[in-house]
XYZ file of C-alpha atoms in Angstrom:
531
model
C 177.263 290.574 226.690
C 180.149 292.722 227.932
C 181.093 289.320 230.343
C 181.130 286.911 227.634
C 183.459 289.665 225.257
C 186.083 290.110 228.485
C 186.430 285.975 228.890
C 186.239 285.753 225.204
C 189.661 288.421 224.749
C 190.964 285.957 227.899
C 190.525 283.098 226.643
C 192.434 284.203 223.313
C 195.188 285.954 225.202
C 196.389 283.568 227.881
C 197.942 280.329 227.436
C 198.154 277.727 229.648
C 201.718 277.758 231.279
C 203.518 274.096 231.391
C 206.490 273.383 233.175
C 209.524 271.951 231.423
C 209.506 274.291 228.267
C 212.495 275.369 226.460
C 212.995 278.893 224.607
C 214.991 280.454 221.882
C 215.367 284.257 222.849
C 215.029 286.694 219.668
C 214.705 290.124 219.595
C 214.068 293.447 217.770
C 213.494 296.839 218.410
C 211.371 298.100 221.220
C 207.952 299.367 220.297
C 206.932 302.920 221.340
C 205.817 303.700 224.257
C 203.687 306.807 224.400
C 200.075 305.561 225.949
C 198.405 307.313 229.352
C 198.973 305.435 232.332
C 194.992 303.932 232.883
C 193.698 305.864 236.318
C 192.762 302.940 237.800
C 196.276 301.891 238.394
C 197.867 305.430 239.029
C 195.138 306.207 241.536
C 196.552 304.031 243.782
C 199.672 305.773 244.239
C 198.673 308.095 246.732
C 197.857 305.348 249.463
C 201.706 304.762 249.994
C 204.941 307.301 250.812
C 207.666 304.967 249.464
C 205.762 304.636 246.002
C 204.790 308.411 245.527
C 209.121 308.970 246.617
C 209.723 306.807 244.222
C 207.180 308.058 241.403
C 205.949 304.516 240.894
C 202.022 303.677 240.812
C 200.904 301.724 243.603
C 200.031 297.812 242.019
C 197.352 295.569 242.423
C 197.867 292.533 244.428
C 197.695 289.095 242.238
C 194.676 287.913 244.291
C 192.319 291.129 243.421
C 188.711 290.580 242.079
C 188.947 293.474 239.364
C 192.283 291.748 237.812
C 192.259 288.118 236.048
C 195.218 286.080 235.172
C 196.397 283.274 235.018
C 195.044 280.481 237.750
C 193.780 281.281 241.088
C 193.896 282.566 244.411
C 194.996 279.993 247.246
C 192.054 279.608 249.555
C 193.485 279.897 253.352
C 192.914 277.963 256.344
C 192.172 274.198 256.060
C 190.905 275.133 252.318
C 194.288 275.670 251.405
C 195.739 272.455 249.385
C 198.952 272.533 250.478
C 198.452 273.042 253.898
C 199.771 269.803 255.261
C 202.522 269.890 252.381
C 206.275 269.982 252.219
C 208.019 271.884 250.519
C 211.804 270.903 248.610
C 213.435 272.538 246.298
C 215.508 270.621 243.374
C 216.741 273.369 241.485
C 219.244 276.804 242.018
C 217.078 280.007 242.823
C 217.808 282.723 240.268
C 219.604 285.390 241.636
C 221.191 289.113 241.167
C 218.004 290.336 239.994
C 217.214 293.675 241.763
C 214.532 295.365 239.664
C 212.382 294.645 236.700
C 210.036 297.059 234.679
C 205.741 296.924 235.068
C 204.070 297.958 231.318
C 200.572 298.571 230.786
C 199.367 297.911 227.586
C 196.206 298.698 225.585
C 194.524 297.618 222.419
C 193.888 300.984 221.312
C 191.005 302.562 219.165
C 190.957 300.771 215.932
C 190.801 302.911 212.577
C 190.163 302.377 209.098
C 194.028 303.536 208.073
C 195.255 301.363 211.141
C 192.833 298.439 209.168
C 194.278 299.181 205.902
C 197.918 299.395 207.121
C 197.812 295.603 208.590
C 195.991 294.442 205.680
C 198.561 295.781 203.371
C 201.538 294.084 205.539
C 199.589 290.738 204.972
C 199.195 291.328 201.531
C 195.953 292.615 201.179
C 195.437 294.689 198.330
C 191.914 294.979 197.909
C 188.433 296.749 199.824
C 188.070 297.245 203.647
C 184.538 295.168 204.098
C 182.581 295.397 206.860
C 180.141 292.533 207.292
C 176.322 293.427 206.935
C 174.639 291.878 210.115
C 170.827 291.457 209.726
C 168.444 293.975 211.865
C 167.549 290.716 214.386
C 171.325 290.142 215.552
C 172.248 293.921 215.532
C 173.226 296.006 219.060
C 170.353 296.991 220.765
C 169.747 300.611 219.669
C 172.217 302.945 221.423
C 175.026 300.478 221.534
C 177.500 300.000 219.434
C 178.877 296.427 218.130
C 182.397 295.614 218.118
C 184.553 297.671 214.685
C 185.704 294.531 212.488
C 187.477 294.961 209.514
C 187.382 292.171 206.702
C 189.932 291.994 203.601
C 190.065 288.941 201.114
C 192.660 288.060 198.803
C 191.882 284.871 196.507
C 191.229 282.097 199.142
C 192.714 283.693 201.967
C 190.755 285.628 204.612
C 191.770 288.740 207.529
C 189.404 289.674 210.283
C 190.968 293.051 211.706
C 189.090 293.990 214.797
C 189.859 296.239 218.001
C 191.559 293.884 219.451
C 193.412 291.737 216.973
C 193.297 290.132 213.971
C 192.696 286.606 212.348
C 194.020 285.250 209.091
C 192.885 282.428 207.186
C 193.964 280.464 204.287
C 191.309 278.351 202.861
C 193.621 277.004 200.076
C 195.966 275.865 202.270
C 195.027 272.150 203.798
C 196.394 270.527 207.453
C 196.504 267.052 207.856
C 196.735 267.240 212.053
C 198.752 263.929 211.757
C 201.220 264.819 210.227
C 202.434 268.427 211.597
C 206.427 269.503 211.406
C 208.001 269.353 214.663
C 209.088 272.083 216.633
C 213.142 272.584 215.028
C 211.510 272.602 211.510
C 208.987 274.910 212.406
C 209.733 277.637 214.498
C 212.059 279.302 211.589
C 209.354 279.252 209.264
C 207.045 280.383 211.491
C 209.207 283.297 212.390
C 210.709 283.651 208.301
C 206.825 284.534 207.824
C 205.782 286.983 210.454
C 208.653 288.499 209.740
C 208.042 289.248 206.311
C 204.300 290.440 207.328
C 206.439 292.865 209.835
C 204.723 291.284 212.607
C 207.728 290.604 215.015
C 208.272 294.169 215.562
C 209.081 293.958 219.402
C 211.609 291.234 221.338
C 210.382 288.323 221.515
C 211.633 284.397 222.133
C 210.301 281.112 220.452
C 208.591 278.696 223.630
C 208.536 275.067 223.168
C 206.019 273.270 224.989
C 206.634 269.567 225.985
C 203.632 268.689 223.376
C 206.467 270.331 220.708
C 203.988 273.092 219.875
C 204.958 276.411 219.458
C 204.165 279.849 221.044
C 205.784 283.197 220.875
C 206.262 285.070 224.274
C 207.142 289.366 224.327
C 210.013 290.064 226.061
C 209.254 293.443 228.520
C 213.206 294.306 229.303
C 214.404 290.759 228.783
C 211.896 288.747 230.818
C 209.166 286.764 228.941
C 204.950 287.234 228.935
C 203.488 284.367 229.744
C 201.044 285.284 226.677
C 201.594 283.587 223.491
C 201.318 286.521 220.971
C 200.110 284.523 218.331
C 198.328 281.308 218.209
C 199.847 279.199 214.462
C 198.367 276.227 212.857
C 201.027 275.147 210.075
C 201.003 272.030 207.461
C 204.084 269.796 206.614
C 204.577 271.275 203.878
C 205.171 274.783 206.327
C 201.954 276.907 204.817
C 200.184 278.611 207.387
C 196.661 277.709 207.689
C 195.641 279.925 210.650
C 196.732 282.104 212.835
C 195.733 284.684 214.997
C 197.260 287.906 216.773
C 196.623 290.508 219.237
C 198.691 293.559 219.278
C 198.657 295.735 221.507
C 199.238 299.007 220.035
C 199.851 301.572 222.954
C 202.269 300.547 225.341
C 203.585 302.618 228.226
C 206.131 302.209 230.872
C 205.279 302.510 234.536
C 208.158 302.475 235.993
C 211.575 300.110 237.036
C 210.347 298.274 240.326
C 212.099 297.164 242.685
C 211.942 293.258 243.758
C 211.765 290.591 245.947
C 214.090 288.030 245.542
C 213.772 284.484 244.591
C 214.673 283.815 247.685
C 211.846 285.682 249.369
C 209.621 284.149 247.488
C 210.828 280.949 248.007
C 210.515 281.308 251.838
C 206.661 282.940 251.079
C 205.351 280.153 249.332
C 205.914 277.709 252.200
C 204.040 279.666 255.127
C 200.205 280.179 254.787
C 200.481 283.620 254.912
C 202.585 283.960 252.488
C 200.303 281.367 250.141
C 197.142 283.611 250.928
C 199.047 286.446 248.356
C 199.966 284.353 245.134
C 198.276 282.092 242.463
C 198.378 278.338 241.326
C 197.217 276.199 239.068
C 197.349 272.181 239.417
C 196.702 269.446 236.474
C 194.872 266.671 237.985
C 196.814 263.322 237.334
C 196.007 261.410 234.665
C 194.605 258.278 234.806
C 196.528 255.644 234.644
C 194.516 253.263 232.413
C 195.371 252.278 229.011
C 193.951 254.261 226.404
C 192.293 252.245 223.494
C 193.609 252.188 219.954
C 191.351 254.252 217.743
C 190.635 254.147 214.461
C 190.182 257.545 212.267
C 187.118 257.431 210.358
C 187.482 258.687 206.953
C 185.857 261.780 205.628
C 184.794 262.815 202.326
C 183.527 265.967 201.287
C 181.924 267.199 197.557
C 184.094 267.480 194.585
C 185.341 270.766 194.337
C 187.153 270.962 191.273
C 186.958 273.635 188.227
C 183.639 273.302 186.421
C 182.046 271.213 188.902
C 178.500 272.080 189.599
C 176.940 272.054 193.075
C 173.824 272.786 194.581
C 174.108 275.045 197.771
C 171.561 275.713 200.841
C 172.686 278.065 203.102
C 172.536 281.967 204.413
C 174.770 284.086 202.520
C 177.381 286.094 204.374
C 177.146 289.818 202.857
C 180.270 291.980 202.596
C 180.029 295.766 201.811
C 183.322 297.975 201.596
C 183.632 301.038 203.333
C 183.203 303.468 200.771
C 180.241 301.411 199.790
C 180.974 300.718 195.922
C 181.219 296.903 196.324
C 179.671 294.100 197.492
C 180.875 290.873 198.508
C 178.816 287.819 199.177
C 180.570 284.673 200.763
C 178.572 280.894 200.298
C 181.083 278.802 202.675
C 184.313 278.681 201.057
C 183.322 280.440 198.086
C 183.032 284.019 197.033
C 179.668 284.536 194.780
C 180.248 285.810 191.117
C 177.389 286.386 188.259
C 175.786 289.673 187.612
C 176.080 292.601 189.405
C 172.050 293.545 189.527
C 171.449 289.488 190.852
C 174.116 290.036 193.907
C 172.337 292.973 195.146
C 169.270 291.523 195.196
C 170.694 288.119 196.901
C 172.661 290.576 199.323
C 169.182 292.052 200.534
C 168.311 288.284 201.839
C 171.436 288.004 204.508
C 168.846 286.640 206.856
C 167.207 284.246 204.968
C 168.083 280.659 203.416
C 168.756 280.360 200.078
C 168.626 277.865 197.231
C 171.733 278.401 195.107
C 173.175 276.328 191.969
C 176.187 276.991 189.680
C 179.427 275.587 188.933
C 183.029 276.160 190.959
C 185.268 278.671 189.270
C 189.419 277.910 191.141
C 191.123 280.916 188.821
C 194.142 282.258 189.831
C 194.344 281.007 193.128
C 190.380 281.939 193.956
C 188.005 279.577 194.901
C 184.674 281.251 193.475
C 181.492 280.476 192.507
C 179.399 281.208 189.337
C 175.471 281.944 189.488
C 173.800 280.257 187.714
C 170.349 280.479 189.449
C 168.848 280.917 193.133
C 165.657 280.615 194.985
C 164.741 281.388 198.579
C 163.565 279.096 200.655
C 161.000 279.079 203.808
C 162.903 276.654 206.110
C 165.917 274.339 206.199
C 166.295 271.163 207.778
C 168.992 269.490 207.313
C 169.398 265.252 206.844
C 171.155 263.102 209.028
C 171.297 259.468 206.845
C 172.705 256.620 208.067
C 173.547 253.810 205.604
C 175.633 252.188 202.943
C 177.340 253.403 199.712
C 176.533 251.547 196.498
C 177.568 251.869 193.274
C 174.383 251.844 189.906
C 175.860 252.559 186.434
C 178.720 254.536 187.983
C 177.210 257.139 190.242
C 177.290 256.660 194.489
C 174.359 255.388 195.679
C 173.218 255.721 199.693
C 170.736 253.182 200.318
C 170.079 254.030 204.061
C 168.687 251.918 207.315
C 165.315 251.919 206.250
C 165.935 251.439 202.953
C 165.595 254.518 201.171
C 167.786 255.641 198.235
C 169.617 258.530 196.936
C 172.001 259.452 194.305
C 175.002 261.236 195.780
C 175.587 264.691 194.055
C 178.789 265.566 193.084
C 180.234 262.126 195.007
C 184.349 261.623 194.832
C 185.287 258.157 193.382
C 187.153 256.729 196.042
C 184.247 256.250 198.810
C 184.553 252.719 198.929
C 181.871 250.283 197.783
C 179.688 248.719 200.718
C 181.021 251.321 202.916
C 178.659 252.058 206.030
C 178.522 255.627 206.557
C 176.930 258.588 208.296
C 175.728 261.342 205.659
C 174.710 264.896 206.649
C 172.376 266.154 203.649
C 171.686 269.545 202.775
C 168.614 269.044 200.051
C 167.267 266.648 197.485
C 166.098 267.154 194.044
C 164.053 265.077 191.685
C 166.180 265.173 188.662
C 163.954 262.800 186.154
C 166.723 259.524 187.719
C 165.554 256.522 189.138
C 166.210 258.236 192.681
C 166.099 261.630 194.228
C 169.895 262.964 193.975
C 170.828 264.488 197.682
C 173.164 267.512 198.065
C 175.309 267.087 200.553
C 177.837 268.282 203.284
C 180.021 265.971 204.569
C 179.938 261.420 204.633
C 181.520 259.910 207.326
C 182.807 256.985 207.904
C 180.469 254.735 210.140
C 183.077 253.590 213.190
C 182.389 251.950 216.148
C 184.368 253.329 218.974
C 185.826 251.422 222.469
C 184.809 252.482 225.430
C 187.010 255.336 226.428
C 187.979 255.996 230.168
C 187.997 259.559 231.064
C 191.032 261.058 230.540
C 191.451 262.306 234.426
C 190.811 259.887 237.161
C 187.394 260.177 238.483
C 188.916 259.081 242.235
C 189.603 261.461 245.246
C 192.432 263.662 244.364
C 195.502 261.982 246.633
C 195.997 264.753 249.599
C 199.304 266.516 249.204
C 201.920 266.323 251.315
C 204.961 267.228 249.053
C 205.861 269.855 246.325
C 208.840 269.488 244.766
C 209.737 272.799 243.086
C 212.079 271.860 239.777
C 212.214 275.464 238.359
C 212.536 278.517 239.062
C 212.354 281.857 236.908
C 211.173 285.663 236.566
C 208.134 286.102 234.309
C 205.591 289.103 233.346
C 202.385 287.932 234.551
C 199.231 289.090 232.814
C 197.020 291.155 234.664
C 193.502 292.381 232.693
C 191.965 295.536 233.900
C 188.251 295.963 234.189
C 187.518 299.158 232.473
C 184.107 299.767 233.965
C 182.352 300.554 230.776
C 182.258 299.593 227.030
C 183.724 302.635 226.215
C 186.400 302.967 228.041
C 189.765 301.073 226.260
C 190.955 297.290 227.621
C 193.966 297.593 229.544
C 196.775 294.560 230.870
C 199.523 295.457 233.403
C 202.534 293.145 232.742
C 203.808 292.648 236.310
C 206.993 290.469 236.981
C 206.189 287.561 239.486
C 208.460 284.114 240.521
C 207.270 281.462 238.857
C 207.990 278.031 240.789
C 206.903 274.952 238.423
C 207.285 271.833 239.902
C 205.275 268.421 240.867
C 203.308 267.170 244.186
C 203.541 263.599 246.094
C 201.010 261.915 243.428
C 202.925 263.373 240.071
C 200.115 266.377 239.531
C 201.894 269.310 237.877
C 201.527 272.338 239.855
C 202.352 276.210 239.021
C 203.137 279.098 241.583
C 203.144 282.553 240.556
C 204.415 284.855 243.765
C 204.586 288.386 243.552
C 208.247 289.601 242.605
C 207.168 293.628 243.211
C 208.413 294.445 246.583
C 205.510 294.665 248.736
C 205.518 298.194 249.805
C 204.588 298.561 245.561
C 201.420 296.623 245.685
C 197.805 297.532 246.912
C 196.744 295.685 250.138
C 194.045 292.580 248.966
C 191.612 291.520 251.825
C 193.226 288.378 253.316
C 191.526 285.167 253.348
C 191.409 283.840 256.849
C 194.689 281.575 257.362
C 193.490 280.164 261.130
C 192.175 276.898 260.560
């Protein structure tokens, strides 16, 4: 359990790097810095003279096993890629660079005031909930789950947990085809988290060559390679989603000296040298056409005000922490009706349920009022195939083997004779000519071209040229095992050269070589570099 939570936090923190970005440097105020330095960095401080001189903590090399960043170790000897490979250089080395300052950041213990102080930047007004999790998918006894934090405010939605939050705006719809490019964008993107007092350290704006967007720190004027927060945005520049991971205690380790570019240069061509630093290559793409495709349409239940709907589903049960309200949540919808009937439906959290009502979309909410409720012993859901007809006004799925229903709250515009895929939720016998299904989602029934896989499924070419076409100073990400679920996640920021460039066959390739002098980092066991 502890594994999958440490890849989880990775796989939310770090961002794959591509070459060829562009940036547009902002920045603010430095954050405090006031956290202990975590012992299992200053420990190694007393295995070298020059650091302890110096005061600085001894680092860990890139290549450790108790660290995890970005890419991956070289293997050495003939297991090394780039063994037979030569090396050029199309672009100036940085230079005048002579030291750079290591961080070590932590998520901190998460409180309830901490909760309620992000929740009020966002605009959250209301209870602190934490979720109710039935007895079967509680901790085992003795251990405790994860703190998580939940505020709501109309159709919008904040998950505050120890180590970050996530906001949601359910009111707020993307249509992925259509997103605003990067120049129109990135000021509303950073108009906003300003006003939630969110960019409250330096940061810079990253373009990626796809035109999305990311948001690097700035640790003394050299970028993360962390994206800080992770946006999805609508033309219409309302933020959908978006997710964050501050971390609150940050603490300076010291002004390092470095290697320079140079150095590093001349490191990443021996094997040796290789044997200390990281990569990561992007297979080439294949070079087959890709097939025009078709988006199938989608249609979902009419959601408007007054519309009634039939609902099958586990209910998600809120209670606030000072325990005076509840909070039930059917999908989309918050649960309304009277106060003795939600208590009893929040005592079935584990169990399906039978609900029907009608939608209630006041100020700004998107709520829905009981009107009745049964539970039920098992759920299966209906996967239909078949075609949409229209009898005396109402949509009509006769499926495949000829079977009919009456579409429950069906929009208008699902075209007649329409072949389609239908995932059903429950049918009724309402007294009609046909039982009348409830309903998640119809899709449109498409038939797809074969697709070639997107890499090419031949031998990877050997390489036997990189050509390195930048060059810069970056803070690489470093995660520190703490040993035990109690004890607080840490990352080191370290400054390393990265080298972006391409091999012989076009694959994009990333080098990340230490930048600390050497004399500053902990001695990794070698891979043999022989043969």
């Amino acid at each position: 359990m502890k594994k999958l939570h440490i890849l989880l936090i990775l796989f939310l923190l770090i961002l794959v790097v591509s070459c060829g970005t562009e940036t547009a440097p902002t920045t603010t105020d430095e954050a405090p810095a006031n956290a202990e330095v975590d012992p299992a960095v200053s420990d190694f401080a007393e295995n070298e003279d020059d650091a302890a001189n110096l005061d600085l903590a001894l680092l860990p090399s890139l290549i450790v096993g108790n660290s995890y960043g970005i890419g991956e170790p070289i293997p050495g000897g003939a297991a090394d890629p780039f063994v037979a490979a030569d090396f050029n250089l199309a672009t100036e080395l940085p230079d005048g660079m002579e030291t750079a300052v290591v961080e070590q950041h932590n998520f901190g213990q998460l409180t309830e005031e901490k909760a309620r102080e992000l929740a009020n930047q966002l605009g959250f007004t209301g209870p602190l909930y934490i979720q109710q999790i039935p007895a079967e998918f509680a901790p085992p006894e003795g251990e405790e789950g994860p703190t998580l934090y939940t505020a709501f405010s109309g159709q919008r939605i904040l998950n505050i947990s120890d180590t970050g939050l996530t906001y949601e705006d359910r009111g707020v719809m993307v249509d992925y085809t259509k997103l605003l490019p990067f120049d129109e964008k990135a000021p509303l993107v950073e108009a906003q988290l300003k006003a939630w007092n969110l960019l409250n350290f330096p940061y810079l704006l990253h373009r990626f060559p796809t035109d999305d967007l990311a948001v690097y720190r700035l640790i003394d004027g050299i970028p993360t390679q962390q994206n800080e927060f992770n946006i999805t945005m609508n033309d219409a520049g309302e933020i959908n989603y978006f997710d964050y991971h501050p971390l609150r205690l940050v603490d300076t380790l010291g002004r390092y000296p470095l290697q320079t570019a140079e150095s590093a240069w001349q490191q990443l061509q021996t094997a040796e040298g290789r044997s200390q630093i990281r990569y990561q290559i992007m297979p080439t793409l294949s070079n087959a056409p890709m097939p025009e495709f078709v988006n199938a349409r989608t249609w979902a239940p009419l959601s408007e005000q007054g519309q009634e709907l039939h609902l099958y589903l586990t209910p998600m049960v809120f209670k606030s922490t000072d325990g005076s309200d509840l909070y039930i949540l059917l999908g989309d919808m918050a649960l309304t009706g009277d106060n003795a009937e939600i208590a009893e439906i929040a005592t079935h959290n584990a169990d399906v349920l039978h609900l029907w009502g009608t939608i209630d979309r006041a100020e700004g909410s998107k709520n829905f009022v009981l009107a009745g409720w049964e539970k039920l012993d098992s759920m299966e859901y209906l996967s239909l195939e078949g075609t949409i007809t229209y009898e005396a006004g109402q949509a009509v799925l006769k499926t495949v083997d000829d079977k009919l229903f009456i579409l429950a709250a069906a929009p208008t515009d699902i075209p007649e004779d329409i072949e389609v895929y239908v995932s059903g939720t429950g049918q009724r016998d309402t007294g009609a000519d046909y039982p009348v299904l409830d309903w998640n989602i119809v899709n449109e029934k498409v038939t797809y071209p074969d697709v070639p896989m997107g890499m090419s499924e031949e031998e990877p070419a050997a390489i036997d040229g990189v050509t390195i076409q930048s060059v810069e100073l970056v803070h690489f990400t470093m995660y520190r095992d703490p040993g035990d679920t109690h004890t607080d996640i840490s990352f080191l920021f370290v400054p390393v050269w990265k080298f972006d460039g391409e091999t012989n066959s076009g694959q994009l390739v990333t080098f990340w070589v230490p930048a600390i002098s050497q004399q500053y980092v902990q001695t990794p066991d070698l891979p043999d570099t022989s043969g």
